[in-house]
Amino acid sequence: MSDTARGVQAGGGEAADRGGLTEGALLVVGDVVTDVVARHRGPLAAGTDTVAAIRTVPGGAGANVACWAVHEGCADVRLLGRVGFDAAAWHEHELTASGVRPLLVTDPKVPTGTVICLVDGGASAERTFLTDSGASLRLAPGDWSPSLLDGVARLHLSGYLFFSGPSRALVSAVLESTRACGVPVSVDPASAGFLTELGVDRFLELCAGVDVLLPSRDEACLLTGLPDPADAAAKLSRHFPLVVAKLGSDGAVVARSGSVRAHVPALRATPRDTTGAGDAFTGAFLAALLMGAGPEEAVGAGCAAGAKAVERVGGRPPTGSTRRGEGETRGR
C-alpha cells in the first residue's frame, strides 16, 4: 500500500446514524484511468482518416464517481485506486483539484489504464470504449487496510474491480471489513461486455452482502435475463436491499423487496458526450444519501447530475483545465 493510503486518518469512527443524515465520509474503491475522447461526426471511415475533436482527460468510473460526489455536496470523499508511474502525479493533482482525497497506489511496472472513447457527434452522443485497464485492475488485497474505513459512512465499489483476479480478491477483503463494522456498500456493475465475460452467476456471488446495486439498463437486463429494465430491477431487488436501474434518457427506477417503488424521469439535456453520465448519477446519488435524502430523492439528484454530465466532454464535473499538456491531443 502507498504511504498516502496507509496514512489516512479521519477520526470519528462509524457514522452515528446510517439511516439518515451522516457526518461520515464516502470511500470509493475503483479505477483511475486516462480517457482519450474522440468526438467524430458520421460513421468512422475504415482504412483512412475520420475528422475528430480529440482531448485527453482524467477518467475512470471510480474516480468519476468520487469527483461528482464532491461536486454535488459531499464534503469528505476519498478514492482508493492504482495508477502507473507514468501519470500518477497528474491524476493525484486532478483528483485533489476536484476536492477528492486521493489514496493512490503507484504501480512500478504497469502504466495507468487508458480508455479511448469514440463519441458520435450526432444527437445521441453515444460512445464506444476501447479499454486498456492497465494498473487499475492490479489493485489487490495488499493495497487494502480496514483502517481505511475510519470515519467512513458509505463505501462504493466500481464494477471494474470484478474483472481481474487481484481486484476480485480485494473486493472480498473490502466486503469482509465493511461487514465487520456495518458500513453499507454500493456497487455499479460498470460494463455489460465485461459482465458477459465474467458470468452473471459469478458476479452476483461476488456481490453477496452488497446493500445497493446501481446497474445500467443493459446491465440490469443481462443480470436477470429479462428484457424490461423495470422488471429486471424488481427481480434484482430480491437479492439486494435497494436497486436503482439507470435508464439514460428514460430516467431511473427504484426497486425494493421485489417490486418497483418509483420511476424518476430524466431531466432534459442536449448531449455532447455521454461518457461518465452513469458515474455522475452514482456520485450525486451517494452524496444525497449521505446528506440525508431518501432513495427516491437521491435518485432525482442522480438524474440531475447525469443531465449535467452529458452536456460536457469527459466524465468529470468542471474544475478548470484538466488536459495533459497544452491544446488538443497530438497525433501518436
CSV table of C-alpha atoms in Angstrom, one decimal:
chain,number,residue,atom,x,y,z
A,1,MET,CA,0.0,0.0,0.0
A,2,SER,CA,1.2,3.5,-0.7
A,3,ASP,CA,2.3,5.8,2.1
A,4,THR,CA,-0.7,8.0,1.3
A,5,ALA,CA,-3.2,5.2,1.7
A,6,ARG,CA,-1.5,3.9,4.9
A,7,GLY,CA,-1.6,7.3,6.5
A,8,VAL,CA,-5.3,8.2,6.1
A,9,GLN,CA,-6.9,9.1,9.4
A,10,ALA,CA,-10.2,10.9,9.6
A,11,GLY,CA,-11.2,10.1,13.1
A,12,GLY,CA,-14.8,9.8,14.4
A,13,GLY,CA,-15.3,6.1,13.9
A,14,GLU,CA,-18.5,4.9,12.4
A,15,ALA,CA,-21.3,7.3,11.5
A,16,ALA,CA,-23.8,7.6,14.3
A,17,ASP,CA,-26.8,7.3,12.1
A,18,ARG,CA,-26.5,5.3,8.9
A,19,GLY,CA,-30.2,5.6,8.1
A,20,GLY,CA,-30.4,9.4,7.8
A,21,LEU,CA,-28.1,12.4,7.9
A,22,THR,CA,-24.5,11.4,8.4
A,23,GLU,CA,-21.2,13.1,9.0
A,24,GLY,CA,-19.0,10.4,7.7
A,25,ALA,CA,-17.0,10.1,4.5
A,26,LEU,CA,-17.7,8.4,1.2
A,27,LEU,CA,-14.8,6.0,0.3
A,28,VAL,CA,-14.8,5.0,-3.4
A,29,VAL,CA,-12.6,2.0,-4.3
A,30,GLY,CA,-12.1,1.7,-8.0
A,31,ASP,CA,-10.4,2.6,-11.3
A,32,VAL,CA,-8.4,5.7,-12.2
A,33,VAL,CA,-7.6,5.9,-16.0
A,34,THR,CA,-6.7,8.3,-18.7
A,35,ASP,CA,-9.5,9.0,-21.2
A,36,VAL,CA,-8.8,9.9,-24.8
A,37,VAL,CA,-12.1,11.3,-26.0
A,38,ALA,CA,-12.5,11.4,-29.8
A,39,ARG,CA,-15.8,13.1,-30.9
A,40,HIS,CA,-16.5,12.4,-34.6
A,41,ARG,CA,-19.4,13.1,-36.8
A,42,GLY,CA,-20.9,10.4,-39.0
A,43,PRO,CA,-19.5,6.9,-39.4
A,44,LEU,CA,-15.9,6.0,-38.9
A,45,ALA,CA,-14.1,5.7,-42.3
A,46,ALA,CA,-12.4,2.4,-42.3
A,47,GLY,CA,-8.8,2.4,-43.7
A,48,THR,CA,-8.5,6.2,-43.9
A,49,ASP,CA,-8.9,9.4,-41.8
A,50,THR,CA,-12.0,10.5,-39.9
A,51,VAL,CA,-12.0,14.1,-38.6
A,52,ALA,CA,-12.5,14.3,-34.9
A,53,ALA,CA,-12.0,16.6,-31.9
A,54,ILE,CA,-9.7,14.8,-29.5
A,55,ARG,CA,-9.0,15.5,-25.9
A,56,THR,CA,-7.1,13.7,-23.2
A,57,VAL,CA,-8.8,14.0,-19.8
A,58,PRO,CA,-8.7,12.2,-16.4
A,59,GLY,CA,-11.3,9.4,-16.1
A,60,GLY,CA,-12.1,6.0,-14.6
A,61,ALA,CA,-15.6,5.1,-13.3
A,62,GLY,CA,-14.4,5.1,-9.7
A,63,ALA,CA,-12.6,8.4,-10.0
A,64,ASN,CA,-15.5,10.0,-11.8
A,65,VAL,CA,-18.0,8.9,-9.1
A,66,ALA,CA,-15.8,10.4,-6.4
A,67,CYS,CA,-15.4,13.7,-8.2
A,68,TRP,CA,-19.2,14.0,-8.9
A,69,ALA,CA,-19.9,13.2,-5.2
A,70,VAL,CA,-17.8,16.2,-4.2
A,71,HIS,CA,-19.3,18.4,-6.8
A,72,GLU,CA,-22.8,17.5,-5.6
A,73,GLY,CA,-22.1,18.4,-2.0
A,74,CYS,CA,-20.4,15.5,-0.2
A,75,ALA,CA,-17.7,17.2,2.0
A,76,ASP,CA,-15.4,14.2,2.5
A,77,VAL,CA,-14.8,11.9,-0.4
A,78,ARG,CA,-11.8,9.5,-0.6
A,79,LEU,CA,-10.6,7.4,-3.5
A,80,LEU,CA,-8.5,4.2,-3.3
A,81,GLY,CA,-7.1,3.3,-6.7
A,82,ARG,CA,-4.0,2.2,-8.5
A,83,VAL,CA,-2.2,4.1,-11.2
A,84,GLY,CA,1.0,3.7,-13.2
A,85,PHE,CA,4.2,5.7,-12.6
A,86,ASP,CA,3.6,7.4,-16.0
A,87,ALA,CA,0.7,9.5,-14.8
A,88,ALA,CA,0.4,9.2,-11.0
A,89,ALA,CA,1.3,12.9,-10.3
A,90,TRP,CA,-1.2,14.2,-12.9
A,91,HIS,CA,-4.1,12.0,-11.6
A,92,GLU,CA,-3.4,12.9,-8.0
A,93,HIS,CA,-3.3,16.6,-8.9
A,94,GLU,CA,-6.6,16.4,-10.8
A,95,LEU,CA,-8.4,14.5,-8.0
A,96,THR,CA,-7.2,16.9,-5.4
A,97,ALA,CA,-8.3,19.8,-7.6
A,98,SER,CA,-11.8,18.2,-7.6
A,99,GLY,CA,-11.9,18.1,-3.8
A,100,VAL,CA,-11.3,14.3,-3.6
A,101,ARG,CA,-8.8,12.9,-1.1
A,102,PRO,CA,-6.6,10.6,-3.3
A,103,LEU,CA,-5.3,7.4,-1.8
A,104,LEU,CA,-3.4,6.3,-4.9
A,105,VAL,CA,-1.1,3.3,-5.1
A,106,THR,CA,1.6,3.7,-7.7
A,107,ASP,CA,2.3,0.6,-9.7
A,108,PRO,CA,6.1,0.3,-10.5
A,109,LYS,CA,5.6,-1.9,-13.5
A,110,VAL,CA,2.4,-1.3,-15.3
A,111,PRO,CA,1.2,2.1,-16.8
A,112,THR,CA,-2.0,3.8,-15.9
A,113,GLY,CA,-5.1,2.4,-17.7
A,114,THR,CA,-6.2,4.2,-20.8
A,115,VAL,CA,-9.6,4.2,-22.4
A,116,ILE,CA,-10.3,5.5,-26.0
A,117,CYS,CA,-13.8,6.9,-26.0
A,118,LEU,CA,-15.2,7.1,-29.5
A,119,VAL,CA,-18.1,9.6,-29.3
A,120,ASP,CA,-20.7,10.0,-32.1
A,121,GLY,CA,-21.0,13.8,-32.5
A,122,GLY,CA,-24.6,13.4,-33.6
A,123,ALA,CA,-27.7,13.9,-31.5
A,124,SER,CA,-27.3,10.8,-29.3
A,125,ALA,CA,-23.6,11.5,-28.4
A,126,GLU,CA,-23.4,7.7,-27.9
A,127,ARG,CA,-19.9,6.4,-27.0
A,128,THR,CA,-17.9,3.2,-27.7
A,129,PHE,CA,-15.0,2.3,-25.5
A,130,LEU,CA,-11.6,0.7,-26.3
A,131,THR,CA,-10.2,-0.2,-22.9
A,132,ASP,CA,-6.8,-1.0,-21.6
A,133,SER,CA,-7.3,-1.2,-17.8
A,134,GLY,CA,-3.6,-1.1,-17.1
A,135,ALA,CA,-2.6,-0.6,-13.4
A,136,SER,CA,-6.2,-0.2,-12.3
A,137,LEU,CA,-7.0,-3.9,-12.3
A,138,ARG,CA,-3.9,-4.6,-10.3
A,139,LEU,CA,-5.4,-3.1,-7.1
A,140,ALA,CA,-5.1,-6.1,-4.7
A,141,PRO,CA,-5.7,-7.1,-1.1
A,142,GLY,CA,-2.2,-5.8,-0.1
A,143,ASP,CA,-3.5,-2.3,-1.0
A,144,TRP,CA,-6.3,-2.5,1.5
A,145,SER,CA,-6.4,-2.0,5.2
A,146,PRO,CA,-9.5,-1.9,7.5
A,147,SER,CA,-8.2,1.4,8.9
A,148,LEU,CA,-9.2,3.0,5.6
A,149,LEU,CA,-12.8,2.8,6.9
A,150,ASP,CA,-12.1,5.1,9.8
A,151,GLY,CA,-14.7,7.9,9.6
A,152,VAL,CA,-16.4,6.3,6.5
A,153,ALA,CA,-20.2,6.2,6.4
A,154,ARG,CA,-20.5,4.6,2.9
A,155,LEU,CA,-18.3,2.7,0.6
A,156,HIS,CA,-18.7,2.4,-3.2
A,157,LEU,CA,-17.1,-0.3,-5.4
A,158,SER,CA,-16.6,0.3,-9.1
A,159,GLY,CA,-17.7,-2.8,-11.0
A,160,TYR,CA,-14.5,-2.8,-13.0
A,161,LEU,CA,-12.9,-4.3,-9.8
A,162,PHE,CA,-14.7,-7.6,-10.5
A,163,PHE,CA,-13.0,-8.2,-13.8
A,164,SER,CA,-9.5,-9.3,-12.7
A,165,GLY,CA,-8.2,-11.8,-10.1
A,166,PRO,CA,-6.3,-9.4,-7.9
A,167,SER,CA,-9.1,-6.9,-7.7
A,168,ARG,CA,-11.7,-9.5,-7.1
A,169,ALA,CA,-9.6,-10.6,-4.1
A,170,LEU,CA,-9.6,-7.0,-3.0
A,171,VAL,CA,-13.4,-6.9,-3.2
A,172,SER,CA,-13.6,-9.9,-0.9
A,173,ALA,CA,-11.3,-8.2,1.6
A,174,VAL,CA,-13.2,-4.9,1.5
A,175,LEU,CA,-16.6,-6.6,2.0
A,176,GLU,CA,-15.3,-8.6,4.9
A,177,SER,CA,-14.1,-5.3,6.5
A,178,THR,CA,-17.4,-3.4,5.8
A,179,ARG,CA,-19.5,-6.3,7.2
A,180,ALA,CA,-17.4,-6.2,10.4
A,181,CYS,CA,-18.1,-2.5,11.1
A,182,GLY,CA,-21.5,-2.1,9.5
A,183,VAL,CA,-20.6,0.2,6.6
A,184,PRO,CA,-23.1,0.0,3.8
A,185,VAL,CA,-21.7,-0.8,0.3
A,186,SER,CA,-22.9,0.1,-3.2
A,187,VAL,CA,-21.8,-1.4,-6.5
A,188,ASP,CA,-22.1,-0.2,-10.1
A,189,PRO,CA,-21.7,-3.2,-12.4
A,190,ALA,CA,-19.8,-0.9,-14.8
A,191,SER,CA,-19.8,-2.9,-18.1
A,192,ALA,CA,-22.2,-5.3,-19.8
A,193,GLY,CA,-19.4,-6.5,-22.0
A,194,PHE,CA,-17.1,-7.4,-19.1
A,195,LEU,CA,-20.1,-8.9,-17.2
A,196,THR,CA,-20.7,-11.3,-20.0
A,197,GLU,CA,-17.1,-12.5,-19.9
A,198,LEU,CA,-17.1,-12.9,-16.1
A,199,GLY,CA,-20.5,-14.6,-15.9
A,200,VAL,CA,-23.7,-13.4,-14.3
A,201,ASP,CA,-23.7,-16.0,-11.5
A,202,ARG,CA,-20.1,-15.3,-10.6
A,203,PHE,CA,-20.8,-11.6,-10.4
A,204,LEU,CA,-23.9,-12.0,-8.2
A,205,GLU,CA,-22.0,-14.4,-5.9
A,206,LEU,CA,-19.2,-11.9,-5.5
A,207,CYS,CA,-21.7,-9.2,-4.7
A,208,ALA,CA,-23.3,-11.1,-1.8
A,209,GLY,CA,-24.0,-8.7,1.1
A,210,VAL,CA,-23.9,-5.5,-1.0
A,211,ASP,CA,-26.6,-3.0,0.1
A,212,VAL,CA,-27.2,-1.0,-3.1
A,213,LEU,CA,-26.8,-2.1,-6.8
A,214,LEU,CA,-26.8,0.6,-9.5
A,215,PRO,CA,-26.9,-1.1,-12.9
A,216,SER,CA,-27.5,0.5,-16.2
A,217,ARG,CA,-30.4,-0.7,-18.4
A,218,ASP,CA,-28.2,-3.2,-20.3
A,219,GLU,CA,-26.6,-4.5,-17.1
A,220,ALA,CA,-29.9,-5.0,-15.3
A,221,CYS,CA,-31.3,-6.9,-18.2
A,222,LEU,CA,-28.2,-9.0,-18.6
A,223,LEU,CA,-28.1,-9.9,-14.8
A,224,THR,CA,-31.6,-11.1,-14.9
A,225,GLY,CA,-32.3,-12.3,-18.5
A,226,LEU,CA,-35.4,-10.1,-18.5
A,227,PRO,CA,-36.0,-7.7,-21.5
A,228,ASP,CA,-37.7,-5.0,-19.4
A,229,PRO,CA,-35.3,-3.0,-17.1
A,230,ALA,CA,-38.1,-2.2,-14.6
A,231,ASP,CA,-38.8,-6.0,-14.3
A,232,ALA,CA,-35.1,-6.6,-14.1
A,233,ALA,CA,-34.7,-4.1,-11.3
A,234,ALA,CA,-37.6,-5.7,-9.4
A,235,LYS,CA,-36.0,-9.1,-9.7
A,236,LEU,CA,-32.6,-7.9,-8.6
A,237,SER,CA,-34.2,-6.3,-5.5
A,238,ARG,CA,-35.0,-9.7,-4.2
A,239,HIS,CA,-31.2,-10.2,-3.8
A,240,PHE,CA,-30.2,-6.6,-2.9
A,241,PRO,CA,-32.0,-4.3,-0.4
A,242,LEU,CA,-32.0,-1.4,-2.9
A,243,VAL,CA,-31.7,-1.5,-6.7
A,244,VAL,CA,-31.5,1.6,-8.8
A,245,ALA,CA,-31.6,1.0,-12.5
A,246,LYS,CA,-30.2,3.9,-14.6
A,247,LEU,CA,-32.1,4.2,-17.9
A,248,GLY,CA,-30.4,7.1,-19.5
A,249,SER,CA,-32.9,9.4,-21.2
A,250,ASP,CA,-35.7,7.4,-19.6
A,251,GLY,CA,-34.6,8.4,-16.0
A,252,ALA,CA,-34.2,5.7,-13.4
A,253,VAL,CA,-36.3,3.2,-11.5
A,254,VAL,CA,-36.1,2.4,-7.8
A,255,ALA,CA,-36.8,-1.2,-6.6
A,256,ARG,CA,-37.0,-2.8,-3.2
A,257,SER,CA,-38.3,-6.1,-1.9
A,258,GLY,CA,-39.1,-7.5,-5.3
A,259,SER,CA,-41.1,-4.5,-6.7
A,260,VAL,CA,-40.6,-1.2,-8.4
A,261,ARG,CA,-41.2,1.7,-5.9
A,262,ALA,CA,-40.6,4.7,-8.1
A,263,HIS,CA,-39.8,5.8,-11.6
A,264,VAL,CA,-37.9,9.1,-11.7
A,265,PRO,CA,-37.8,10.9,-15.0
A,266,ALA,CA,-34.7,12.2,-16.6
A,267,LEU,CA,-34.0,15.9,-17.0
A,268,ARG,CA,-33.9,17.4,-20.5
A,269,ALA,CA,-30.4,17.9,-21.8
A,270,THR,CA,-28.5,18.4,-25.1
A,271,PRO,CA,-25.9,15.7,-25.2
A,272,ARG,CA,-22.3,16.4,-26.2
A,273,ASP,CA,-20.7,13.3,-24.7
A,274,THR,CA,-22.4,10.6,-22.7
A,275,THR,CA,-19.1,9.3,-21.2
A,276,GLY,CA,-19.4,9.2,-17.4
A,277,ALA,CA,-23.1,10.1,-17.2
A,278,GLY,CA,-23.8,7.0,-15.2
A,279,ASP,CA,-20.9,7.9,-12.9
A,280,ALA,CA,-22.3,11.3,-12.4
A,281,PHE,CA,-25.6,9.8,-11.4
A,282,THR,CA,-24.0,7.5,-8.9
A,283,GLY,CA,-21.8,10.2,-7.4
A,284,ALA,CA,-24.8,12.5,-6.9
A,285,PHE,CA,-27.0,9.7,-5.7
A,286,LEU,CA,-24.5,8.7,-3.0
A,287,ALA,CA,-23.8,12.3,-2.0
A,288,ALA,CA,-27.5,12.8,-1.5
A,289,LEU,CA,-27.9,9.7,0.7
A,290,LEU,CA,-25.0,10.9,2.8
A,291,MET,CA,-26.7,14.3,3.2
A,292,GLY,CA,-29.9,12.6,4.5
A,293,ALA,CA,-32.0,12.2,1.4
A,294,GLY,CA,-34.3,9.2,0.9
A,295,PRO,CA,-33.7,6.8,-2.1
A,296,GLU,CA,-36.2,8.5,-4.4
A,297,GLU,CA,-34.9,12.0,-3.7
A,298,ALA,CA,-31.4,10.8,-4.1
A,299,VAL,CA,-32.3,9.3,-7.5
A,300,GLY,CA,-33.6,12.7,-8.5
A,301,ALA,CA,-30.3,14.2,-7.6
A,302,GLY,CA,-28.6,11.5,-9.7
A,303,CYS,CA,-30.8,12.2,-12.7
A,304,ALA,CA,-30.0,15.9,-12.5
A,305,ALA,CA,-26.2,15.2,-12.3
A,306,GLY,CA,-26.5,12.9,-15.3
A,307,ALA,CA,-28.1,15.6,-17.3
A,308,LYS,CA,-25.2,18.0,-16.5
A,309,ALA,CA,-22.7,15.3,-17.4
A,310,VAL,CA,-23.9,14.6,-20.9
A,311,GLU,CA,-23.6,18.3,-21.8
A,312,ARG,CA,-19.8,18.2,-21.1
A,313,VAL,CA,-16.9,16.4,-22.8
A,314,GLY,CA,-15.4,13.8,-20.5
A,315,GLY,CA,-16.7,12.1,-17.4
A,316,ARG,CA,-15.9,14.7,-14.7
A,317,PRO,CA,-17.5,17.8,-13.4
A,318,PRO,CA,-15.9,21.2,-14.1
A,319,THR,CA,-12.8,22.0,-12.1
A,320,GLY,CA,-10.7,24.1,-14.5
A,321,SER,CA,-8.2,22.8,-17.0
A,322,THR,CA,-7.8,19.0,-17.0
A,323,ARG,CA,-5.9,18.4,-20.2
A,324,ARG,CA,-2.4,16.8,-20.1
A,325,GLY,CA,-0.1,19.2,-21.9
A,326,GLU,CA,-1.3,22.1,-24.0
A,327,GLY,CA,-4.0,22.3,-26.6
A,328,GLU,CA,-5.7,19.3,-28.2
A,329,THR,CA,-4.2,15.8,-28.1
A,330,ARG,CA,-1.4,15.5,-30.5
A,331,GLY,CA,-1.0,12.6,-33.0
A,332,ARG,CA,0.7,9.5,-31.9
